[in-house]
Amino acid sequence: MSDYLPDSLLPQILSRLPVESLLRFRCVSKQWCSLILSPNFISTHLSHSVSTTTTTSTSLLLLRHLSLKPRKQEHYSVYFDSSKPENLTLVKELKFTFKTRSKNHFRVVGLCNGLFCLSDDLFGYTYTIILWNPAIRKSLTLPVPRVHFGPYGPYMFCLGFGFDYKTNDHKVVRIAYLQGFNGAYTILPPEVEVYSLSTGLWKTVNSKDISCKIVEYFYSSVYLNGAIHWVCYRKREGGVFSNSLLVFDLSDETFSEMGLPRELVHVSPLDLTVSLCGELISMIWYEKGRDRGESCDCCAVWVMNQYGELDSWTKKFVVVLERGLSHAIGFRGNGEFLVEKCVGDLLSYDPESKEFKDLGIHGGKESFFLSEYAESLVLLDGISGAAADPSDASDSEEANGFPPQLQNARNEMDLLKNWYWSTLFAKASLHES
């Protein structure tokens, strides 16, 4: 059939087809296979996939959680997410085969253009960072970064993941804070490395403009407008916090800061999470504080209506949960807000009616991750690899600073203990910084 099509028309037709069909069509001819594997075609297909997702009333939503019975297993589920007040409709389960060294679950650093960035750094840290595209069943384990325990000693790090539009490249950012003489991770500026998918290498970038710190273990990040955003803080005289957002531009590879609502500037940074409300930066404030127990009674949601405009921050709503909420998950396309109860149940909250709806999903503590999802061919053009054994790319148990029981969690009680110990470490770091 392609013999009767102009050469310029074939890529336009194929770029609008689903990934599953394109994987089969590689067998049609050498011409089709070469076209589908080309970087230009993969980029064009990605553009169509993303634009279709943003212009339709029904998008795809990715929800990850850790089930505990009959055995521990990470579930990556894709749902139709209508803009109408309807229940989530399951489309498919993504096949997930990776195993963590801690036998718990991965941190989902981010999901961008159908590509996951996963890190095995919960309840201990390793060097295992994986880029995974489930649509084409390809993954890539990143090389060990320059900053690790051997030459640098104890450190804490945070990650970010996003897409550089100028170079058409996916990047992972790693910010490492080295340990000072007081035992806290206080040395400024931190060491910053950026991994580029196009080169397959880490490189060191200038970090002299960073004069703030990021909360250990409980850090959060979001990718928006070509930049990665983390909650950061400074400790002023008298122990007063000064919070803001640390922003890394993936194209210029430079850092800047973005202000927060006045009400959130001086609260404990441990009680703040940065998130997305559609295409808007959102801040979630656990008003009673996660450092006062395993749950809090409510959280306030703030939204920046004009990106970068400090005066555009608006308090959107407050979620009140009588028996305590553990974690805010994020927004659905219809404006409903997903939260996790302290017992691991997933609830959907309607800000208009102020009503909760149990979604019938139960997961391990703070194992939920929510994001829009669009399939892509990223990693198909010869860039692929198998996930390495996490135990081959990790710091020793003696070096990671965690109690031995955190390395051998076997059940839900161990998960709660791990969370408790991590909270103590994070709180101690805040007090000492």
Tab-separated table of C-alpha atoms in Angstrom:
chain	number	residue	atom	x	y	z
A	1	MET	CA	0.000	0.000	0.000
A	2	SER	CA	2.885	2.369	0.723
A	3	ASP	CA	3.827	2.227	-2.983
A	4	TYR	CA	0.763	4.385	-3.715
A	5	LEU	CA	1.442	6.945	-0.989
A	6	PRO	CA	3.668	10.008	-1.387
A	7	ASP	CA	6.778	9.748	0.760
A	8	SER	CA	5.758	12.838	2.708
A	9	LEU	CA	2.308	11.447	3.559
A	10	LEU	CA	3.323	8.111	5.083
A	11	PRO	CA	5.039	9.574	8.199
A	12	GLN	CA	2.035	11.840	8.821
A	13	ILE	CA	-0.346	8.871	8.779
A	14	LEU	CA	1.812	6.561	10.883
A	15	SER	CA	2.587	9.246	13.485
A	16	ARG	CA	-1.093	9.323	14.455
A	17	LEU	CA	-1.325	5.589	15.161
A	18	PRO	CA	-1.097	3.963	18.626
A	19	VAL	CA	2.225	2.606	19.849
A	20	GLU	CA	1.042	-1.014	19.794
A	21	SER	CA	0.197	-0.797	16.091
A	22	LEU	CA	3.530	0.834	15.237
A	23	LEU	CA	5.466	-1.914	16.992
A	24	ARG	CA	3.749	-4.465	14.737
A	25	PHE	CA	4.164	-2.362	11.593
A	26	ARG	CA	7.944	-2.513	11.876
A	27	CYS	CA	7.580	-5.907	10.209
A	28	VAL	CA	5.809	-4.530	7.115
A	29	SER	CA	9.015	-3.532	5.334
A	30	LYS	CA	12.531	-2.262	5.916
A	31	GLN	CA	11.334	1.206	4.922
A	32	TRP	CA	8.600	1.224	7.564
A	33	CYS	CA	10.916	-0.195	10.205
A	34	SER	CA	13.587	2.406	9.486
A	35	LEU	CA	10.997	5.188	9.568
A	36	ILE	CA	9.430	4.108	12.868
A	37	LEU	CA	12.844	3.752	14.534
A	38	SER	CA	14.081	7.175	13.402
A	39	PRO	CA	14.482	9.909	16.055
A	40	ASN	CA	12.522	12.416	13.938
A	41	PHE	CA	9.528	10.090	13.670
A	42	ILE	CA	9.623	9.279	17.407
A	43	SER	CA	9.600	13.012	18.148
A	44	THR	CA	6.714	13.659	15.718
A	45	HIS	CA	4.672	10.775	17.140
A	46	LEU	CA	5.270	12.106	20.662
A	47	SER	CA	3.984	15.555	19.664
A	48	HIS	CA	0.781	14.066	18.254
A	49	SER	CA	0.294	11.838	21.306
A	50	VAL	CA	0.693	14.700	23.786
A	51	SER	CA	-1.488	17.127	21.799
A	52	THR	CA	-4.270	14.547	21.500
A	53	THR	CA	-4.213	14.000	25.253
A	54	THR	CA	-4.490	17.720	26.030
A	55	THR	CA	-7.269	18.500	23.523
A	56	THR	CA	-9.728	15.709	24.351
A	57	SER	CA	-12.223	15.600	27.217
A	58	THR	CA	-11.012	12.145	28.230
A	59	SER	CA	-7.331	11.642	29.057
A	60	LEU	CA	-5.322	8.763	30.465
A	61	LEU	CA	-4.392	8.752	34.137
A	62	LEU	CA	-1.577	6.689	35.652
A	63	LEU	CA	-1.992	5.513	39.249
A	64	ARG	CA	0.751	3.592	41.061
A	65	HIS	CA	0.328	1.881	44.419
A	66	LEU	CA	1.931	-0.926	46.401
A	67	SER	CA	-0.332	-3.829	47.300
A	68	LEU	CA	0.574	-5.788	50.433
A	69	LYS	CA	-1.627	-8.882	50.035
A	70	PRO	CA	-1.244	-11.636	49.021
A	71	ARG	CA	2.292	-10.324	48.421
A	72	LYS	CA	4.049	-7.028	47.962
A	73	GLN	CA	3.689	-5.851	44.400
A	74	GLU	CA	3.830	-2.501	42.643
A	75	HIS	CA	0.789	-1.836	40.440
A	76	TYR	CA	0.925	0.691	37.591
A	77	SER	CA	-2.663	1.103	36.390
A	78	VAL	CA	-3.883	3.212	33.465
A	79	TYR	CA	-7.404	4.672	33.668
A	80	PHE	CA	-9.667	6.742	31.451
A	81	ASP	CA	-10.018	10.038	33.268
A	82	SER	CA	-13.085	11.908	32.065
A	83	SER	CA	-13.565	15.617	32.721
A	84	LYS	CA	-17.044	14.674	33.962
A	85	PRO	CA	-17.727	13.488	37.558
A	86	GLU	CA	-17.464	9.803	36.718
A	87	ASN	CA	-15.631	6.911	38.324
A	88	LEU	CA	-12.213	5.936	37.028
A	89	THR	CA	-12.392	3.308	34.273
A	90	LEU	CA	-9.491	0.869	34.189
A	91	VAL	CA	-7.856	0.588	30.761
A	92	LYS	CA	-4.949	-1.728	31.513
A	93	GLU	CA	-2.271	-2.736	33.994
A	94	LEU	CA	1.323	-2.052	32.975
A	95	LYS	CA	3.665	-5.001	33.407
A	96	PHE	CA	6.172	-4.095	36.100
A	97	THR	CA	9.089	-6.477	36.713
A	98	PHE	CA	11.688	-4.392	38.571
A	99	LYS	CA	12.660	-5.265	42.144
A	100	THR	CA	13.986	-2.915	44.773
A	101	ARG	CA	16.887	-3.728	47.040
A	102	SER	CA	14.740	-2.875	50.055
A	103	LYS	CA	11.898	-5.173	48.846
A	104	ASN	CA	9.494	-2.216	49.131
A	105	HIS	CA	8.706	0.135	46.245
A	106	PHE	CA	10.469	2.576	43.958
A	107	ARG	CA	10.235	6.328	44.216
A	108	VAL	CA	8.564	7.601	41.043
A	109	VAL	CA	10.702	10.667	40.418
A	110	GLY	CA	8.521	11.664	37.474
A	111	LEU	CA	6.552	10.609	34.415
A	112	CYS	CA	7.148	12.602	31.239
A	113	ASN	CA	6.188	11.754	27.647
A	114	GLY	CA	5.359	8.165	28.571
A	115	LEU	CA	8.768	7.695	30.190
A	116	PHE	CA	9.061	6.908	33.914
A	117	CYS	CA	12.044	7.846	36.042
A	118	LEU	CA	12.319	5.426	38.986
A	119	SER	CA	14.777	5.528	41.882
A	120	ASP	CA	15.476	2.824	44.450
A	121	ASP	CA	16.145	5.234	47.305
A	122	LEU	CA	13.313	4.634	49.782
A	123	PHE	CA	14.348	3.319	53.236
A	124	GLY	CA	18.009	3.438	52.296
A	125	TYR	CA	19.740	4.733	49.177
A	126	THR	CA	21.263	3.081	46.144
A	127	TYR	CA	22.560	4.307	42.806
A	128	THR	CA	19.798	2.552	40.887
A	129	ILE	CA	17.927	5.025	38.673
A	130	ILE	CA	15.840	3.569	35.834
A	131	LEU	CA	14.184	5.147	32.807
A	132	TRP	CA	11.288	2.906	31.760
A	133	ASN	CA	8.871	3.049	28.826
A	134	PRO	CA	6.219	0.365	29.456
A	135	ALA	CA	4.467	0.955	26.112
A	136	ILE	CA	7.449	-0.444	24.186
A	137	ARG	CA	8.735	-2.638	27.039
A	138	LYS	CA	12.143	-0.932	27.130
A	139	SER	CA	14.174	0.322	30.077
A	140	LEU	CA	17.534	1.897	30.712
A	141	THR	CA	19.532	1.838	33.937
A	142	LEU	CA	21.576	4.999	34.380
A	143	PRO	CA	25.329	4.812	35.061
A	144	VAL	CA	26.559	5.502	38.600
A	145	PRO	CA	26.830	9.273	39.175
A	146	ARG	CA	30.089	10.937	40.138
A	147	VAL	CA	28.999	11.824	43.690
A	148	HIS	CA	28.727	8.686	45.806
A	149	PHE	CA	29.823	7.491	49.233
A	150	GLY	CA	33.277	6.191	48.266
A	151	PRO	CA	35.036	9.496	47.510
A	152	TYR	CA	32.597	11.881	49.224
A	153	GLY	CA	31.400	10.201	52.431
A	154	PRO	CA	27.819	10.539	53.746
A	155	TYR	CA	25.394	12.641	51.714
A	156	MET	CA	21.706	13.026	50.929
A	157	PHE	CA	20.304	13.630	47.476
A	158	CYS	CA	17.146	14.507	45.609
A	159	LEU	CA	16.173	13.933	41.989
A	160	GLY	CA	14.126	15.587	39.272
A	161	PHE	CA	13.094	14.484	35.788
A	162	GLY	CA	11.829	16.343	32.740
A	163	PHE	CA	12.137	17.242	29.062
A	164	ASP	CA	14.359	19.858	27.421
A	165	TYR	CA	12.314	21.281	24.537
A	166	LYS	CA	15.255	23.112	22.964
A	167	THR	CA	17.381	20.006	22.520
A	168	ASN	CA	14.519	17.478	22.379
A	169	ASP	CA	16.150	15.567	25.223
A	170	HIS	CA	15.018	13.937	28.479
A	171	LYS	CA	17.142	14.791	31.526
A	172	VAL	CA	17.563	13.601	35.129
A	173	VAL	CA	18.839	16.103	37.705
A	174	ARG	CA	20.595	14.944	40.887
A	175	ILE	CA	21.307	17.379	43.750
A	176	ALA	CA	23.604	15.960	46.451
A	177	TYR	CA	24.154	17.655	49.837
A	178	LEU	CA	27.339	16.543	51.582
A	179	GLN	CA	27.540	16.049	55.344
A	180	GLY	CA	29.030	18.832	57.468
A	181	PHE	CA	30.967	18.595	60.741
A	182	ASN	CA	27.717	18.709	62.754
A	183	GLY	CA	26.463	15.521	61.083
A	184	ALA	CA	23.748	17.297	59.094
A	185	TYR	CA	23.738	17.581	55.314
A	186	THR	CA	24.495	21.286	55.320
A	187	ILE	CA	27.387	21.925	52.941
A	188	LEU	CA	26.460	24.588	50.374
A	189	PRO	CA	26.415	24.778	47.486
A	190	PRO	CA	25.448	21.147	46.825
A	191	GLU	CA	26.933	18.992	44.092
A	192	VAL	CA	24.652	18.916	41.015
A	193	GLU	CA	24.790	16.464	38.120
A	194	VAL	CA	22.564	16.192	35.044
A	195	TYR	CA	22.045	13.011	33.024
A	196	SER	CA	21.148	13.455	29.353
A	197	LEU	CA	19.370	10.622	27.549
A	198	SER	CA	20.889	11.741	24.233
A	199	THR	CA	24.468	11.327	25.508
A	200	GLY	CA	23.966	8.600	28.098
A	201	LEU	CA	26.261	10.454	30.485
A	202	TRP	CA	26.180	12.466	33.718
A	203	LYS	CA	27.770	15.909	33.703
A	204	THR	CA	28.433	18.377	36.513
A	205	VAL	CA	26.626	21.714	36.296
A	206	ASN	CA	27.190	25.003	38.087
A	207	SER	CA	25.427	25.073	41.465
A	208	LYS	CA	26.917	28.245	42.987
A	209	ASP	CA	23.505	29.964	42.916
A	210	ILE	CA	21.968	27.406	45.301
A	211	SER	CA	21.903	28.788	48.847
A	212	CYS	CA	18.929	26.737	50.109
A	213	LYS	CA	18.367	23.143	51.204
A	214	ILE	CA	15.837	20.445	50.339
A	215	VAL	CA	14.110	18.207	52.894
A	216	GLU	CA	15.768	14.835	53.225
A	217	TYR	CA	13.788	11.772	52.053
A	218	PHE	CA	10.374	13.527	51.927
A	219	TYR	CA	11.287	15.855	49.072
A	220	SER	CA	8.825	16.396	46.234
A	221	SER	CA	9.355	17.710	42.703
A	222	VAL	CA	7.269	18.564	39.643
A	223	TYR	CA	8.111	19.257	36.022
A	224	LEU	CA	6.369	22.170	34.287
A	225	ASN	CA	7.220	24.694	31.565
A	226	GLY	CA	10.580	23.100	30.821
A	227	ALA	CA	11.741	23.303	34.438
A	228	ILE	CA	11.862	21.150	37.587
A	229	HIS	CA	10.586	22.545	40.895
A	230	TRP	CA	11.452	21.411	44.451
A	231	VAL	CA	10.371	22.742	47.853
A	232	CYS	CA	13.429	24.314	49.490
A	233	TYR	CA	14.138	26.186	52.724
A	234	ARG	CA	16.582	28.276	54.717
A	235	LYS	CA	16.925	28.353	58.482
A	236	ARG	CA	17.018	31.895	59.814
A	237	GLU	CA	18.162	33.121	63.217
A	238	GLY	CA	15.939	31.849	66.000
A	239	GLY	CA	15.134	28.668	64.055
A	240	VAL	CA	12.629	30.376	61.727
A	241	PHE	CA	12.179	28.708	58.328
A	242	SER	CA	12.044	30.632	55.050
A	243	ASN	CA	10.556	28.468	52.281
A	244	SER	CA	10.443	28.823	48.496
A	245	LEU	CA	10.633	26.741	45.322
A	246	LEU	CA	14.012	25.876	43.810
A	247	VAL	CA	13.665	25.903	40.009
A	248	PHE	CA	16.029	24.291	37.473
A	249	ASP	CA	15.669	25.287	33.816
A	250	LEU	CA	16.441	22.175	31.791
A	251	SER	CA	17.474	24.109	28.675
A	252	ASP	CA	19.751	26.730	30.236
A	253	GLU	CA	20.711	24.358	33.087
A	254	THR	CA	20.526	27.207	35.595
A	255	PHE	CA	18.880	27.571	39.012
A	256	SER	CA	16.516	30.220	40.330
A	257	GLU	CA	13.908	30.504	43.085
A	258	MET	CA	10.163	31.100	43.049
A	259	GLY	CA	8.213	32.585	45.956
A	260	LEU	CA	5.443	30.850	47.910
A	261	PRO	CA	2.227	32.257	49.407
A	262	ARG	CA	2.986	34.383	52.474
A	263	GLU	CA	1.130	31.893	54.707
A	264	LEU	CA	3.516	29.083	53.670
A	265	VAL	CA	6.855	30.869	53.840
A	266	HIS	CA	7.580	30.207	57.533
A	267	VAL	CA	5.903	26.828	58.164
A	268	SER	CA	7.926	23.636	58.537
A	269	PRO	CA	9.103	22.533	55.052
A	270	LEU	CA	8.371	18.970	56.140
A	271	ASP	CA	4.679	19.912	55.912
A	272	LEU	CA	4.863	21.150	52.304
A	273	THR	CA	4.526	19.290	49.006
A	274	VAL	CA	4.710	20.716	45.505
A	275	SER	CA	2.252	19.236	43.012
A	276	LEU	CA	0.372	19.994	39.794
A	277	CYS	CA	-3.238	21.082	39.384
A	278	GLY	CA	-3.684	20.489	35.680
A	279	GLU	CA	-1.073	22.804	34.134
A	280	LEU	CA	-0.667	24.938	37.250
A	281	ILE	CA	1.883	24.742	40.062
A	282	SER	CA	0.170	23.719	43.308
A	283	MET	CA	1.308	23.668	46.930
A	284	ILE	CA	-0.129	21.318	49.547
A	285	TRP	CA	0.211	22.259	53.204
A	286	TYR	CA	-0.453	19.647	55.891
A	287	GLU	CA	-1.714	22.170	58.401
A	288	LYS	CA	-1.229	20.108	61.568
A	289	GLY	CA	2.046	18.691	60.357
A	290	ARG	CA	3.147	15.169	59.545
A	291	ASP	CA	5.782	15.512	62.249
A	292	ARG	CA	3.078	15.373	64.932
A	293	GLY	CA	2.030	11.821	64.270
A	294	GLU	CA	1.301	9.366	61.497
A	295	SER	CA	-1.568	11.448	60.124
A	296	CYS	CA	-3.009	14.944	60.115
A	297	ASP	CA	-6.572	16.206	60.149
A	298	CYS	CA	-6.512	18.437	57.070
A	299	CYS	CA	-4.484	19.912	54.267
A	300	ALA	CA	-4.783	23.197	52.374
A	301	VAL	CA	-4.296	23.383	48.612
A	302	TRP	CA	-2.838	26.503	46.976
A	303	VAL	CA	-2.560	27.160	43.219
A	304	MET	CA	-0.390	29.620	41.267
A	305	ASN	CA	-2.797	30.867	38.582
A	306	GLN	CA	-0.133	32.698	36.558
A	307	TYR	CA	3.188	30.894	36.369
A	308	GLY	CA	5.939	32.844	38.105
A	309	GLU	CA	3.585	35.556	39.394
A	310	LEU	CA	3.813	35.626	43.191
A	311	ASP	CA	0.563	37.605	43.566
A	312	SER	CA	-1.390	34.929	41.671
A	313	TRP	CA	-1.193	32.341	44.491
A	314	THR	CA	-4.735	31.435	45.601
A	315	LYS	CA	-5.927	29.177	48.399
A	316	LYS	CA	-8.140	26.765	46.446
A	317	PHE	CA	-9.689	24.650	49.203
A	318	VAL	CA	-9.059	22.773	52.462
A	319	VAL	CA	-9.559	19.010	52.789
A	320	VAL	CA	-10.790	17.923	56.232
A	321	LEU	CA	-10.700	14.228	57.085
A	322	GLU	CA	-11.992	13.237	60.519
A	323	ARG	CA	-9.911	10.097	60.939
A	324	GLY	CA	-6.743	11.630	59.529
A	325	LEU	CA	-5.213	11.745	56.079
A	326	SER	CA	-1.770	10.391	55.377
A	327	HIS	CA	-0.913	11.882	52.029
A	328	ALA	CA	-2.372	14.056	49.271
A	329	ILE	CA	-2.044	12.327	45.884
A	330	GLY	CA	-3.110	14.866	43.254
A	331	PHE	CA	-5.838	16.048	40.916
A	332	ARG	CA	-8.064	14.239	38.443
A	333	GLY	CA	-9.095	15.844	35.166
A	334	ASN	CA	-12.562	16.635	36.569
A	335	GLY	CA	-11.089	18.658	39.439
A	336	GLU	CA	-11.524	15.985	42.104
A	337	PHE	CA	-8.651	15.640	44.564
A	338	LEU	CA	-7.265	12.236	45.559
A	339	VAL	CA	-6.066	11.642	49.131
A	340	GLU	CA	-4.785	8.641	51.059
A	341	LYS	CA	-6.222	7.869	54.475
A	342	CYS	CA	-3.789	6.857	57.186
A	343	VAL	CA	-4.966	3.245	56.789
A	344	GLY	CA	-3.985	3.222	53.096
A	345	ASP	CA	-7.431	3.684	51.490
A	346	LEU	CA	-7.614	5.902	48.402
A	347	LEU	CA	-10.380	8.527	48.476
A	348	SER	CA	-11.597	11.038	45.912
A	349	TYR	CA	-12.652	14.462	47.249
A	350	ASP	CA	-15.033	16.812	45.425
A	351	PRO	CA	-14.131	20.424	46.399
A	352	GLU	CA	-17.572	21.650	45.315
A	353	SER	CA	-19.749	19.249	47.324
A	354	LYS	CA	-17.034	18.598	49.949
A	355	GLU	CA	-17.880	14.886	49.730
A	356	PHE	CA	-15.524	11.910	49.757
A	357	LYS	CA	-15.773	8.795	47.624
A	358	ASP	CA	-13.917	5.571	48.400
A	359	LEU	CA	-12.264	4.315	45.196
A	360	GLY	CA	-11.837	0.787	46.557
A	361	ILE	CA	-8.036	0.810	46.228
A	362	HIS	CA	-5.790	0.037	49.197
A	363	GLY	CA	-2.036	0.569	49.128
A	364	GLY	CA	1.040	0.655	51.311
A	365	LYS	CA	1.696	3.879	53.177
A	366	GLU	CA	2.581	6.753	50.823
A	367	SER	CA	3.038	4.386	47.864
A	368	PHE	CA	0.512	6.210	45.650
A	369	PHE	CA	1.636	8.214	42.621
A	370	LEU	CA	-0.677	10.004	40.182
A	371	SER	CA	0.040	11.588	36.806
A	372	GLU	CA	-1.350	12.073	33.316
A	373	TYR	CA	-0.156	9.377	30.920
A	374	ALA	CA	0.508	9.346	27.187
A	375	GLU	CA	2.170	6.454	25.359
A	376	SER	CA	5.278	7.175	23.317
A	377	LEU	CA	8.109	5.529	21.377
A	378	VAL	CA	10.869	7.137	23.467
A	379	LEU	CA	13.785	4.642	23.927
A	380	LEU	CA	12.802	2.730	20.761
A	381	ASP	CA	15.610	4.176	18.602
A	382	GLY	CA	18.268	1.791	19.875
A	383	ILE	CA	18.586	3.345	23.327
A	384	SER	CA	17.560	0.525	25.632
A	385	GLY	CA	18.863	-1.672	28.388
A	386	ALA	CA	17.923	-4.079	31.130
A	387	ALA	CA	17.531	-3.051	34.740
A	388	ALA	CA	20.612	-3.873	36.735
A	389	ASP	CA	20.456	-5.795	39.972
A	390	PRO	CA	19.939	-3.010	42.549
A	391	SER	CA	22.253	-4.766	44.967
A	392	ASP	CA	25.110	-4.220	42.507
A	393	ALA	CA	24.721	-0.454	42.554
A	394	SER	CA	24.312	0.634	46.147
A	395	ASP	CA	26.160	2.040	49.099
A	396	SER	CA	26.906	-0.369	51.922
A	397	GLU	CA	24.469	-0.752	54.816
A	398	GLU	CA	27.094	0.728	57.094
A	399	ALA	CA	27.350	3.794	54.871
A	400	ASN	CA	23.711	4.617	54.321
A	401	GLY	CA	22.990	5.688	57.886
A	402	PHE	CA	19.792	3.673	58.340
A	403	PRO	CA	19.086	1.034	61.005
A	404	PRO	CA	19.534	-2.570	59.786
A	405	GLN	CA	15.809	-3.352	60.065
A	406	LEU	CA	15.130	-0.873	57.246
A	407	GLN	CA	16.986	-3.148	54.851
A	408	ASN	CA	14.748	-6.136	55.527
A	409	ALA	CA	11.174	-4.849	55.654
A	410	ARG	CA	8.795	-7.770	55.146
A	411	ASN	CA	5.286	-6.569	55.930
A	412	GLU	CA	3.079	-3.551	56.465
A	413	MET	CA	4.287	-2.993	60.019
A	414	ASP	CA	7.856	-2.744	58.725
A	415	LEU	CA	6.732	-0.141	56.183
A	416	LEU	CA	5.210	1.959	58.955
A	417	LYS	CA	8.360	1.605	61.065
A	418	ASN	CA	10.490	2.640	58.109
A	419	TRP	CA	8.324	5.698	57.539
A	420	TYR	CA	8.568	6.570	61.240
A	421	TRP	CA	12.370	6.309	61.296
A	422	SER	CA	12.678	8.322	58.084
A	423	THR	CA	10.503	11.030	59.645
A	424	LEU	CA	12.837	11.184	62.652
A	425	PHE	CA	15.888	11.511	60.389
A	426	ALA	CA	14.224	14.273	58.359
A	427	LYS	CA	13.149	16.159	61.494
A	428	ALA	CA	16.617	15.848	62.987
A	429	SER	CA	18.150	17.203	59.800
A	430	LEU	CA	15.812	20.221	59.878
A	431	HIS	CA	16.658	21.000	63.498
A	432	GLU	CA	20.405	20.703	62.954
A	433	SER	CA	20.600	22.684	59.705
